[in-house]
JSON list of C-alpha atoms in Angstrom, two decimals:
[
{"chain": "A", "resi": 29, "resn": "UNK", "atom": "CA", "xyz": [31.82, -18.77, -93.11]},
{"chain": "A", "resi": 30, "resn": "UNK", "atom": "CA", "xyz": [31.30, -18.23, -89.46]},
{"chain": "A", "resi": 31, "resn": "UNK", "atom": "CA", "xyz": [28.18, -20.32, -89.06]},
{"chain": "A", "resi": 32, "resn": "UNK", "atom": "CA", "xyz": [29.21, -23.71, -87.54]},
{"chain": "A", "resi": 33, "resn": "UNK", "atom": "CA", "xyz": [26.12, -25.36, -89.14]},
{"chain": "A", "resi": 34, "resn": "UNK", "atom": "CA", "xyz": [27.23, -24.30, -92.49]},
{"chain": "A", "resi": 35, "resn": "UNK", "atom": "CA", "xyz": [30.76, -25.54, -91.83]},
{"chain": "A", "resi": 36, "resn": "UNK", "atom": "CA", "xyz": [29.33, -28.86, -90.73]},
{"chain": "A", "resi": 37, "resn": "UNK", "atom": "CA", "xyz": [27.27, -29.21, -93.96]},
{"chain": "A", "resi": 38, "resn": "UNK", "atom": "CA", "xyz": [30.19, -28.25, -96.09]},
{"chain": "A", "resi": 39, "resn": "UNK", "atom": "CA", "xyz": [32.62, -30.62, -94.43]},
{"chain": "A", "resi": 40, "resn": "UNK", "atom": "CA", "xyz": [30.10, -33.54, -94.30]},
{"chain": "A", "resi": 41, "resn": "UNK", "atom": "CA", "xyz": [29.37, -33.28, -97.97]},
{"chain": "A", "resi": 42, "resn": "UNK", "atom": "CA", "xyz": [33.09, -33.30, -98.80]},
{"chain": "A", "resi": 43, "resn": "UNK", "atom": "CA", "xyz": [34.21, -36.07, -96.52]},
{"chain": "A", "resi": 44, "resn": "UNK", "atom": "CA", "xyz": [31.19, -38.37, -96.35]},
{"chain": "A", "resi": 45, "resn": "UNK", "atom": "CA", "xyz": [31.48, -39.78, -99.98]},
{"chain": "A", "resi": 46, "resn": "UNK", "atom": "CA", "xyz": [35.01, -41.04, -99.41]},
{"chain": "A", "resi": 47, "resn": "UNK", "atom": "CA", "xyz": [33.62, -44.05, -97.66]},
{"chain": "A", "resi": 48, "resn": "UNK", "atom": "CA", "xyz": [31.77, -45.19, -100.83]},
{"chain": "A", "resi": 49, "resn": "UNK", "atom": "CA", "xyz": [34.87, -44.21, -102.88]},
{"chain": "A", "resi": 50, "resn": "UNK", "atom": "CA", "xyz": [37.03, -46.54, -100.77]},
{"chain": "A", "resi": 51, "resn": "UNK", "atom": "CA", "xyz": [34.74, -49.49, -101.34]},
{"chain": "A", "resi": 52, "resn": "UNK", "atom": "CA", "xyz": [34.69, -48.65, -105.11]},
{"chain": "A", "resi": 53, "resn": "UNK", "atom": "CA", "xyz": [38.32, -48.73, -105.20]},
{"chain": "A", "resi": 54, "resn": "UNK", "atom": "CA", "xyz": [38.61, -51.94, -103.41]},
{"chain": "A", "resi": 55, "resn": "UNK", "atom": "CA", "xyz": [36.11, -53.44, -105.76]},
{"chain": "A", "resi": 56, "resn": "UNK", "atom": "CA", "xyz": [38.10, -52.29, -108.78]},
{"chain": "A", "resi": 57, "resn": "UNK", "atom": "CA", "xyz": [41.31, -53.79, -107.44]},
{"chain": "A", "resi": 58, "resn": "UNK", "atom": "CA", "xyz": [39.61, -57.13, -106.71]},
{"chain": "A", "resi": 59, "resn": "UNK", "atom": "CA", "xyz": [37.87, -57.16, -110.24]},
{"chain": "A", "resi": 60, "resn": "UNK", "atom": "CA", "xyz": [40.71, -55.79, -112.22]},
{"chain": "A", "resi": 61, "resn": "UNK", "atom": "CA", "xyz": [38.45, -54.58, -114.98]},
{"chain": "A", "resi": 62, "resn": "UNK", "atom": "CA", "xyz": [39.87, -52.32, -117.67]},
{"chain": "A", "resi": 63, "resn": "UNK", "atom": "CA", "xyz": [37.08, -50.82, -119.59]},
{"chain": "A", "resi": 64, "resn": "UNK", "atom": "CA", "xyz": [35.53, -47.32, -119.88]},
{"chain": "A", "resi": 65, "resn": "UNK", "atom": "CA", "xyz": [33.06, -48.02, -116.99]},
{"chain": "A", "resi": 66, "resn": "UNK", "atom": "CA", "xyz": [35.89, -49.01, -114.71]},
{"chain": "A", "resi": 67, "resn": "UNK", "atom": "CA", "xyz": [37.95, -45.95, -115.75]},
{"chain": "A", "resi": 68, "resn": "UNK", "atom": "CA", "xyz": [34.92, -43.80, -114.89]},
{"chain": "A", "resi": 69, "resn": "UNK", "atom": "CA", "xyz": [34.52, -45.29, -111.48]},
{"chain": "A", "resi": 70, "resn": "UNK", "atom": "CA", "xyz": [38.18, -45.02, -110.81]},
{"chain": "A", "resi": 71, "resn": "UNK", "atom": "CA", "xyz": [38.08, -41.33, -111.71]},
{"chain": "A", "resi": 72, "resn": "UNK", "atom": "CA", "xyz": [34.99, -40.62, -109.51]},
{"chain": "A", "resi": 73, "resn": "UNK", "atom": "CA", "xyz": [36.46, -42.56, -106.66]},
{"chain": "A", "resi": 74, "resn": "UNK", "atom": "CA", "xyz": [39.80, -40.80, -106.91]},
{"chain": "A", "resi": 75, "resn": "UNK", "atom": "CA", "xyz": [38.12, -37.31, -106.91]},
{"chain": "A", "resi": 76, "resn": "UNK", "atom": "CA", "xyz": [36.03, -38.24, -103.78]},
{"chain": "A", "resi": 77, "resn": "UNK", "atom": "CA", "xyz": [39.03, -39.41, -101.94]},
{"chain": "A", "resi": 78, "resn": "UNK", "atom": "CA", "xyz": [41.10, -36.37, -102.88]},
{"chain": "A", "resi": 79, "resn": "UNK", "atom": "CA", "xyz": [38.26, -33.99, -101.86]},
{"chain": "A", "resi": 80, "resn": "UNK", "atom": "CA", "xyz": [37.86, -35.70, -98.54]},
{"chain": "A", "resi": 81, "resn": "UNK", "atom": "CA", "xyz": [41.59, -35.56, -97.85]},
{"chain": "A", "resi": 82, "resn": "UNK", "atom": "CA", "xyz": [41.77, -31.90, -98.84]},
{"chain": "A", "resi": 83, "resn": "UNK", "atom": "CA", "xyz": [38.86, -30.94, -96.64]},
{"chain": "A", "resi": 84, "resn": "UNK", "atom": "CA", "xyz": [40.32, -32.85, -93.71]},
{"chain": "A", "resi": 85, "resn": "UNK", "atom": "CA", "xyz": [43.83, -31.41, -94.09]},
{"chain": "A", "resi": 86, "resn": "UNK", "atom": "CA", "xyz": [43.30, -27.96, -95.30]},
{"chain": "A", "resi": 87, "resn": "UNK", "atom": "CA", "xyz": [39.51, -26.96, -95.81]},
{"chain": "A", "resi": 88, "resn": "UNK", "atom": "CA", "xyz": [38.03, -27.81, -92.35]},
{"chain": "A", "resi": 89, "resn": "UNK", "atom": "CA", "xyz": [40.92, -26.44, -90.35]},
{"chain": "A", "resi": 90, "resn": "UNK", "atom": "CA", "xyz": [40.72, -23.18, -92.33]},
{"chain": "A", "resi": 91, "resn": "UNK", "atom": "CA", "xyz": [36.90, -22.99, -91.86]},
{"chain": "A", "resi": 92, "resn": "UNK", "atom": "CA", "xyz": [37.21, -23.60, -88.12]},
{"chain": "A", "resi": 93, "resn": "UNK", "atom": "CA", "xyz": [39.89, -20.97, -87.80]},
{"chain": "A", "resi": 94, "resn": "UNK", "atom": "CA", "xyz": [37.73, -18.44, -89.59]},
{"chain": "A", "resi": 95, "resn": "UNK", "atom": "CA", "xyz": [34.83, -19.35, -87.08]},
{"chain": "A", "resi": 96, "resn": "UNK", "atom": "CA", "xyz": [37.25, -19.12, -84.21]},
{"chain": "A", "resi": 97, "resn": "UNK", "atom": "CA", "xyz": [36.33, -22.64, -83.13]},
{"chain": "A", "resi": 98, "resn": "UNK", "atom": "CA", "xyz": [38.52, -25.49, -82.03]},
{"chain": "A", "resi": 99, "resn": "UNK", "atom": "CA", "xyz": [37.44, -29.09, -81.76]},
{"chain": "A", "resi": 100, "resn": "UNK", "atom": "CA", "xyz": [37.71, -30.81, -78.33]},
{"chain": "A", "resi": 101, "resn": "UNK", "atom": "CA", "xyz": [40.75, -33.26, -78.06]},
{"chain": "A", "resi": 102, "resn": "UNK", "atom": "CA", "xyz": [38.72, -36.30, -78.83]},
{"chain": "A", "resi": 103, "resn": "UNK", "atom": "CA", "xyz": [37.21, -34.99, -82.08]},
{"chain": "A", "resi": 104, "resn": "UNK", "atom": "CA", "xyz": [40.59, -33.50, -83.14]},
{"chain": "A", "resi": 105, "resn": "UNK", "atom": "CA", "xyz": [42.13, -36.90, -82.55]},
{"chain": "A", "resi": 106, "resn": "UNK", "atom": "CA", "xyz": [39.39, -38.50, -84.70]},
{"chain": "A", "resi": 107, "resn": "UNK", "atom": "CA", "xyz": [40.13, -36.01, -87.54]},
{"chain": "A", "resi": 108, "resn": "UNK", "atom": "CA", "xyz": [43.81, -37.00, -87.38]},
{"chain": "A", "resi": 109, "resn": "UNK", "atom": "CA", "xyz": [42.90, -40.60, -87.41]},
{"chain": "A", "resi": 110, "resn": "UNK", "atom": "CA", "xyz": [40.64, -40.08, -90.46]},
{"chain": "A", "resi": 111, "resn": "UNK", "atom": "CA", "xyz": [43.58, -38.49, -92.28]},
{"chain": "A", "resi": 112, "resn": "UNK", "atom": "CA", "xyz": [45.81, -41.35, -91.40]},
{"chain": "A", "resi": 113, "resn": "UNK", "atom": "CA", "xyz": [43.15, -43.83, -92.58]},
{"chain": "A", "resi": 114, "resn": "UNK", "atom": "CA", "xyz": [42.82, -42.03, -95.93]},
{"chain": "A", "resi": 115, "resn": "UNK", "atom": "CA", "xyz": [46.55, -41.71, -96.67]},
{"chain": "A", "resi": 116, "resn": "UNK", "atom": "CA", "xyz": [47.16, -45.26, -98.03]},
{"chain": "A", "resi": 117, "resn": "UNK", "atom": "CA", "xyz": [44.19, -44.83, -100.43]},
{"chain": "A", "resi": 118, "resn": "UNK", "atom": "CA", "xyz": [45.49, -41.42, -101.51]},
{"chain": "A", "resi": 119, "resn": "UNK", "atom": "CA", "xyz": [48.92, -42.87, -102.21]},
{"chain": "A", "resi": 120, "resn": "UNK", "atom": "CA", "xyz": [47.21, -45.74, -104.15]},
{"chain": "A", "resi": 121, "resn": "UNK", "atom": "CA", "xyz": [45.34, -43.53, -106.52]},
{"chain": "A", "resi": 122, "resn": "UNK", "atom": "CA", "xyz": [48.21, -41.12, -106.97]},
{"chain": "A", "resi": 123, "resn": "UNK", "atom": "CA", "xyz": [50.66, -44.06, -107.79]},
{"chain": "A", "resi": 124, "resn": "UNK", "atom": "CA", "xyz": [48.07, -45.39, -110.31]},
{"chain": "A", "resi": 125, "resn": "UNK", "atom": "CA", "xyz": [48.20, -42.10, -112.17]},
{"chain": "A", "resi": 126, "resn": "UNK", "atom": "CA", "xyz": [44.50, -42.27, -113.09]},
{"chain": "A", "resi": 127, "resn": "UNK", "atom": "CA", "xyz": [44.95, -45.67, -114.65]},
{"chain": "A", "resi": 128, "resn": "UNK", "atom": "CA", "xyz": [43.00, -48.65, -113.58]},
{"chain": "A", "resi": 129, "resn": "UNK", "atom": "CA", "xyz": [45.66, -50.96, -114.99]},
{"chain": "A", "resi": 130, "resn": "UNK", "atom": "CA", "xyz": [48.20, -49.36, -112.71]},
{"chain": "A", "resi": 131, "resn": "UNK", "atom": "CA", "xyz": [46.30, -50.23, -109.43]},
{"chain": "A", "resi": 132, "resn": "UNK", "atom": "CA", "xyz": [48.12, -52.74, -107.24]},
{"chain": "A", "resi": 133, "resn": "UNK", "atom": "CA", "xyz": [46.84, -56.30, -107.08]},
{"chain": "A", "resi": 134, "resn": "UNK", "atom": "CA", "xyz": [44.24, -56.91, -104.56]},
{"chain": "A", "resi": 135, "resn": "UNK", "atom": "CA", "xyz": [45.27, -57.73, -101.02]},
{"chain": "A", "resi": 136, "resn": "UNK", "atom": "CA", "xyz": [43.46, -58.79, -97.90]},
{"chain": "A", "resi": 137, "resn": "UNK", "atom": "CA", "xyz": [45.28, -56.08, -95.86]},
{"chain": "A", "resi": 138, "resn": "UNK", "atom": "CA", "xyz": [43.95, -53.35, -98.18]},
{"chain": "A", "resi": 139, "resn": "UNK", "atom": "CA", "xyz": [40.34, -54.64, -98.18]},
{"chain": "A", "resi": 140, "resn": "UNK", "atom": "CA", "xyz": [40.48, -54.86, -94.30]},
{"chain": "A", "resi": 141, "resn": "UNK", "atom": "CA", "xyz": [41.80, -51.37, -94.14]},
{"chain": "A", "resi": 142, "resn": "UNK", "atom": "CA", "xyz": [38.94, -50.07, -96.24]},
{"chain": "A", "resi": 143, "resn": "UNK", "atom": "CA", "xyz": [36.38, -52.09, -94.39]},
{"chain": "A", "resi": 144, "resn": "UNK", "atom": "CA", "xyz": [37.53, -52.09, -90.79]},
{"chain": "A", "resi": 145, "resn": "UNK", "atom": "CA", "xyz": [39.74, -48.94, -90.50]},
{"chain": "A", "resi": 146, "resn": "UNK", "atom": "CA", "xyz": [38.67, -46.29, -92.81]},
{"chain": "A", "resi": 147, "resn": "UNK", "atom": "CA", "xyz": [34.87, -46.72, -92.83]},
{"chain": "A", "resi": 148, "resn": "UNK", "atom": "CA", "xyz": [34.29, -46.82, -88.96]},
{"chain": "A", "resi": 149, "resn": "UNK", "atom": "CA", "xyz": [36.96, -44.15, -88.42]},
{"chain": "A", "resi": 150, "resn": "UNK", "atom": "CA", "xyz": [35.49, -41.59, -90.76]},
{"chain": "A", "resi": 151, "resn": "UNK", "atom": "CA", "xyz": [32.02, -42.50, -89.81]},
{"chain": "A", "resi": 152, "resn": "UNK", "atom": "CA", "xyz": [32.72, -41.86, -86.11]},
{"chain": "A", "resi": 153, "resn": "UNK", "atom": "CA", "xyz": [34.50, -38.63, -86.84]},
{"chain": "A", "resi": 154, "resn": "UNK", "atom": "CA", "xyz": [31.56, -37.34, -88.99]},
{"chain": "A", "resi": 155, "resn": "UNK", "atom": "CA", "xyz": [29.15, -38.31, -86.30]},
{"chain": "A", "resi": 156, "resn": "UNK", "atom": "CA", "xyz": [31.13, -36.57, -83.44]},
{"chain": "A", "resi": 157, "resn": "UNK", "atom": "CA", "xyz": [32.05, -33.55, -85.61]},
{"chain": "A", "resi": 158, "resn": "UNK", "atom": "CA", "xyz": [28.39, -32.97, -86.54]},
{"chain": "A", "resi": 159, "resn": "UNK", "atom": "CA", "xyz": [27.30, -33.17, -82.92]},
{"chain": "A", "resi": 160, "resn": "UNK", "atom": "CA", "xyz": [30.04, -30.80, -81.75]},
{"chain": "A", "resi": 161, "resn": "UNK", "atom": "CA", "xyz": [29.41, -28.02, -84.39]},
{"chain": "A", "resi": 162, "resn": "UNK", "atom": "CA", "xyz": [25.61, -28.20, -84.09]},
{"chain": "A", "resi": 163, "resn": "UNK", "atom": "CA", "xyz": [25.72, -28.11, -80.26]},
{"chain": "A", "resi": 164, "resn": "UNK", "atom": "CA", "xyz": [28.21, -25.24, -80.37]},
{"chain": "A", "resi": 165, "resn": "UNK", "atom": "CA", "xyz": [26.18, -23.31, -82.89]},
{"chain": "A", "resi": 166, "resn": "UNK", "atom": "CA", "xyz": [23.11, -23.72, -80.84]},
{"chain": "A", "resi": 167, "resn": "UNK", "atom": "CA", "xyz": [24.75, -22.44, -77.70]},
{"chain": "A", "resi": 168, "resn": "UNK", "atom": "CA", "xyz": [26.11, -19.43, -79.80]},
{"chain": "A", "resi": 169, "resn": "UNK", "atom": "CA", "xyz": [22.60, -18.68, -80.98]},
{"chain": "A", "resi": 170, "resn": "UNK", "atom": "CA", "xyz": [21.20, -18.84, -77.28]},
{"chain": "A", "resi": 171, "resn": "UNK", "atom": "CA", "xyz": [24.05, -16.54, -76.16]},
{"chain": "A", "resi": 172, "resn": "UNK", "atom": "CA", "xyz": [23.30, -14.10, -78.94]},
{"chain": "A", "resi": 173, "resn": "UNK", "atom": "CA", "xyz": [19.57, -14.09, -78.21]},
{"chain": "A", "resi": 174, "resn": "UNK", "atom": "CA", "xyz": [20.25, -13.50, -74.52]},
{"chain": "A", "resi": 175, "resn": "UNK", "atom": "CA", "xyz": [22.55, -10.56, -75.40]},
{"chain": "A", "resi": 176, "resn": "UNK", "atom": "CA", "xyz": [20.01, -9.09, -77.68]},
{"chain": "A", "resi": 177, "resn": "UNK", "atom": "CA", "xyz": [17.27, -9.35, -74.93]},
{"chain": "A", "resi": 178, "resn": "UNK", "atom": "CA", "xyz": [19.67, -7.70, -72.51]},
{"chain": "A", "resi": 179, "resn": "UNK", "atom": "CA", "xyz": [20.38, -4.87, -74.96]},
{"chain": "A", "resi": 180, "resn": "UNK", "atom": "CA", "xyz": [16.63, -4.45, -75.61]},
{"chain": "A", "resi": 181, "resn": "UNK", "atom": "CA", "xyz": [15.95, -4.33, -71.83]},
{"chain": "A", "resi": 182, "resn": "UNK", "atom": "CA", "xyz": [18.54, -1.68, -71.45]},
{"chain": "A", "resi": 183, "resn": "UNK", "atom": "CA", "xyz": [17.04, 0.36, -74.35]},
{"chain": "A", "resi": 184, "resn": "UNK", "atom": "CA", "xyz": [13.52, -0.03, -72.77]},
{"chain": "A", "resi": 185, "resn": "UNK", "atom": "CA", "xyz": [14.92, 1.39, -69.51]},
{"chain": "A", "resi": 186, "resn": "UNK", "atom": "CA", "xyz": [16.41, 4.30, -71.44]},
{"chain": "A", "resi": 187, "resn": "UNK", "atom": "CA", "xyz": [13.09, 4.92, -73.31]},
{"chain": "A", "resi": 188, "resn": "UNK", "atom": "CA", "xyz": [11.27, 4.99, -70.05]},
{"chain": "A", "resi": 189, "resn": "UNK", "atom": "CA", "xyz": [13.65, 7.49, -68.62]},
{"chain": "A", "resi": 190, "resn": "UNK", "atom": "CA", "xyz": [13.36, 9.68, -71.75]},
{"chain": "A", "resi": 191, "resn": "UNK", "atom": "CA", "xyz": [9.56, 9.75, -71.39]},
{"chain": "A", "resi": 192, "resn": "UNK", "atom": "CA", "xyz": [9.82, 10.81, -67.91]},
{"chain": "A", "resi": 193, "resn": "UNK", "atom": "CA", "xyz": [12.34, 13.52, -68.66]},
{"chain": "A", "resi": 194, "resn": "UNK", "atom": "CA", "xyz": [10.13, 14.75, -71.48]},
{"chain": "A", "resi": 195, "resn": "UNK", "atom": "CA", "xyz": [7.05, 14.66, -69.19]},
{"chain": "A", "resi": 196, "resn": "UNK", "atom": "CA", "xyz": [8.83, 16.76, -66.56]},
{"chain": "A", "resi": 197, "resn": "UNK", "atom": "CA", "xyz": [10.04, 19.17, -69.18]},
{"chain": "A", "resi": 198, "resn": "UNK", "atom": "CA", "xyz": [6.38, 19.68, -70.46]},
{"chain": "A", "resi": 199, "resn": "UNK", "atom": "CA", "xyz": [5.38, 20.48, -66.84]},
{"chain": "A", "resi": 200, "resn": "UNK", "atom": "CA", "xyz": [8.25, 23.04, -66.40]},
{"chain": "A", "resi": 201, "resn": "UNK", "atom": "CA", "xyz": [7.42, 24.59, -69.86]},
{"chain": "A", "resi": 202, "resn": "UNK", "atom": "CA", "xyz": [3.76, 25.00, -68.71]},
{"chain": "A", "resi": 203, "resn": "UNK", "atom": "CA", "xyz": [4.92, 26.75, -65.55]},
{"chain": "A", "resi": 204, "resn": "UNK", "atom": "CA", "xyz": [6.99, 29.23, -67.63]},
{"chain": "A", "resi": 205, "resn": "UNK", "atom": "CA", "xyz": [3.94, 30.19, -69.60]},
{"chain": "A", "resi": 206, "resn": "UNK", "atom": "CA", "xyz": [4.11, 31.59, -73.14]},
{"chain": "A", "resi": 207, "resn": "UNK", "atom": "CA", "xyz": [7.89, 31.66, -73.18]},
{"chain": "A", "resi": 208, "resn": "UNK", "atom": "CA", "xyz": [7.91, 27.90, -72.69]},
{"chain": "A", "resi": 209, "resn": "UNK", "atom": "CA", "xyz": [5.45, 26.97, -75.47]},
{"chain": "A", "resi": 210, "resn": "UNK", "atom": "CA", "xyz": [8.05, 26.17, -78.10]},
{"chain": "A", "resi": 211, "resn": "UNK", "atom": "CA", "xyz": [9.98, 24.01, -75.54]},
{"chain": "A", "resi": 212, "resn": "UNK", "atom": "CA", "xyz": [6.57, 22.26, -74.59]},
{"chain": "A", "resi": 213, "resn": "UNK", "atom": "CA", "xyz": [6.02, 21.25, -78.23]},
{"chain": "A", "resi": 214, "resn": "UNK", "atom": "CA", "xyz": [9.47, 19.73, -78.43]},
{"chain": "A", "resi": 215, "resn": "UNK", "atom": "CA", "xyz": [9.06, 17.97, -75.18]},
{"chain": "A", "resi": 216, "resn": "UNK", "atom": "CA", "xyz": [5.79, 16.55, -76.40]},
{"chain": "A", "resi": 217, "resn": "UNK", "atom": "CA", "xyz": [7.27, 15.26, -79.56]},
{"chain": "A", "resi": 218, "resn": "UNK", "atom": "CA", "xyz": [10.06, 13.68, -77.76]},
{"chain": "A", "resi": 219, "resn": "UNK", "atom": "CA", "xyz": [7.63, 11.89, -75.32]},
{"chain": "A", "resi": 220, "resn": "UNK", "atom": "CA", "xyz": [5.55, 10.64, -78.40]},
{"chain": "A", "resi": 221, "resn": "UNK", "atom": "CA", "xyz": [8.77, 9.43, -80.23]},
{"chain": "A", "resi": 222, "resn": "UNK", "atom": "CA", "xyz": [9.95, 7.70, -77.11]},
{"chain": "A", "resi": 223, "resn": "UNK", "atom": "CA", "xyz": [6.53, 6.05, -76.63]},
{"chain": "A", "resi": 224, "resn": "UNK", "atom": "CA", "xyz": [6.71, 4.70, -80.25]},
{"chain": "A", "resi": 225, "resn": "UNK", "atom": "CA", "xyz": [10.18, 3.41, -79.75]},
{"chain": "A", "resi": 226, "resn": "UNK", "atom": "CA", "xyz": [9.07, 1.76, -76.58]},
{"chain": "A", "resi": 227, "resn": "UNK", "atom": "CA", "xyz": [6.28, -0.15, -78.45]},
{"chain": "A", "resi": 228, "resn": "UNK", "atom": "CA", "xyz": [8.70, -1.27, -81.12]},
{"chain": "A", "resi": 229, "resn": "UNK", "atom": "CA", "xyz": [11.22, -2.52, -78.46]},
{"chain": "A", "resi": 230, "resn": "UNK", "atom": "CA", "xyz": [8.41, -4.33, -76.74]},
{"chain": "A", "resi": 231, "resn": "UNK", "atom": "CA", "xyz": [7.39, -6.00, -80.04]},
{"chain": "A", "resi": 232, "resn": "UNK", "atom": "CA", "xyz": [11.00, -7.03, -80.77]},
{"chain": "A", "resi": 233, "resn": "UNK", "atom": "CA", "xyz": [11.55, -8.36, -77.25]},
{"chain": "A", "resi": 234, "resn": "UNK", "atom": "CA", "xyz": [8.21, -10.32, -77.47]},
{"chain": "A", "resi": 235, "resn": "UNK", "atom": "CA", "xyz": [9.28, -11.86, -80.78]},
{"chain": "A", "resi": 236, "resn": "UNK", "atom": "CA", "xyz": [12.67, -13.08, -79.37]},
{"chain": "A", "resi": 237, "resn": "UNK", "atom": "CA", "xyz": [11.11, -14.48, -76.31]},
{"chain": "A", "resi": 238, "resn": "UNK", "atom": "CA", "xyz": [8.66, -16.65, -78.18]}
]
């Protein structure tokens, strides 16, 4: 996956839900409910937190490496801070061993961490990550279009030269007389083919410039 927009979508989808999961886990710890609904909420929250943690620590770095892209220092620092903010929650769900009853007793420190550390940290990272990846992909697209236009411009120049050569060849063939008839036919075909190629290149260039 080399397209940074696709990487942004994949990462956002995996990381974003961890904020809701953190609040759900906090609510479970505060309510202390032990029923099927609570178990279902715990399982879903744990899955979202693990998915986000895996994306931040393994998935996203691998995707960025495949796209040959590095975050600027500030965004990389925010990624590291998001991992650090998630770690206490990951430890909590793993220690609970998928059992709501094994969750620790509610604490003001844990609630403050979910509300005032994890949520703003992850949100800021997602915001800046999205901006960085989308801006970089936009620049890549612009650079690619410019390179394509340059290549087409060069091809147009070559096409014009071929037409000129073919035209001169036709003149020389006419001077030779009967012996140059076959050569004249070939030169004419080359000139016509070059003309068609020129039209095609003009159409492509026009499409890219719009």
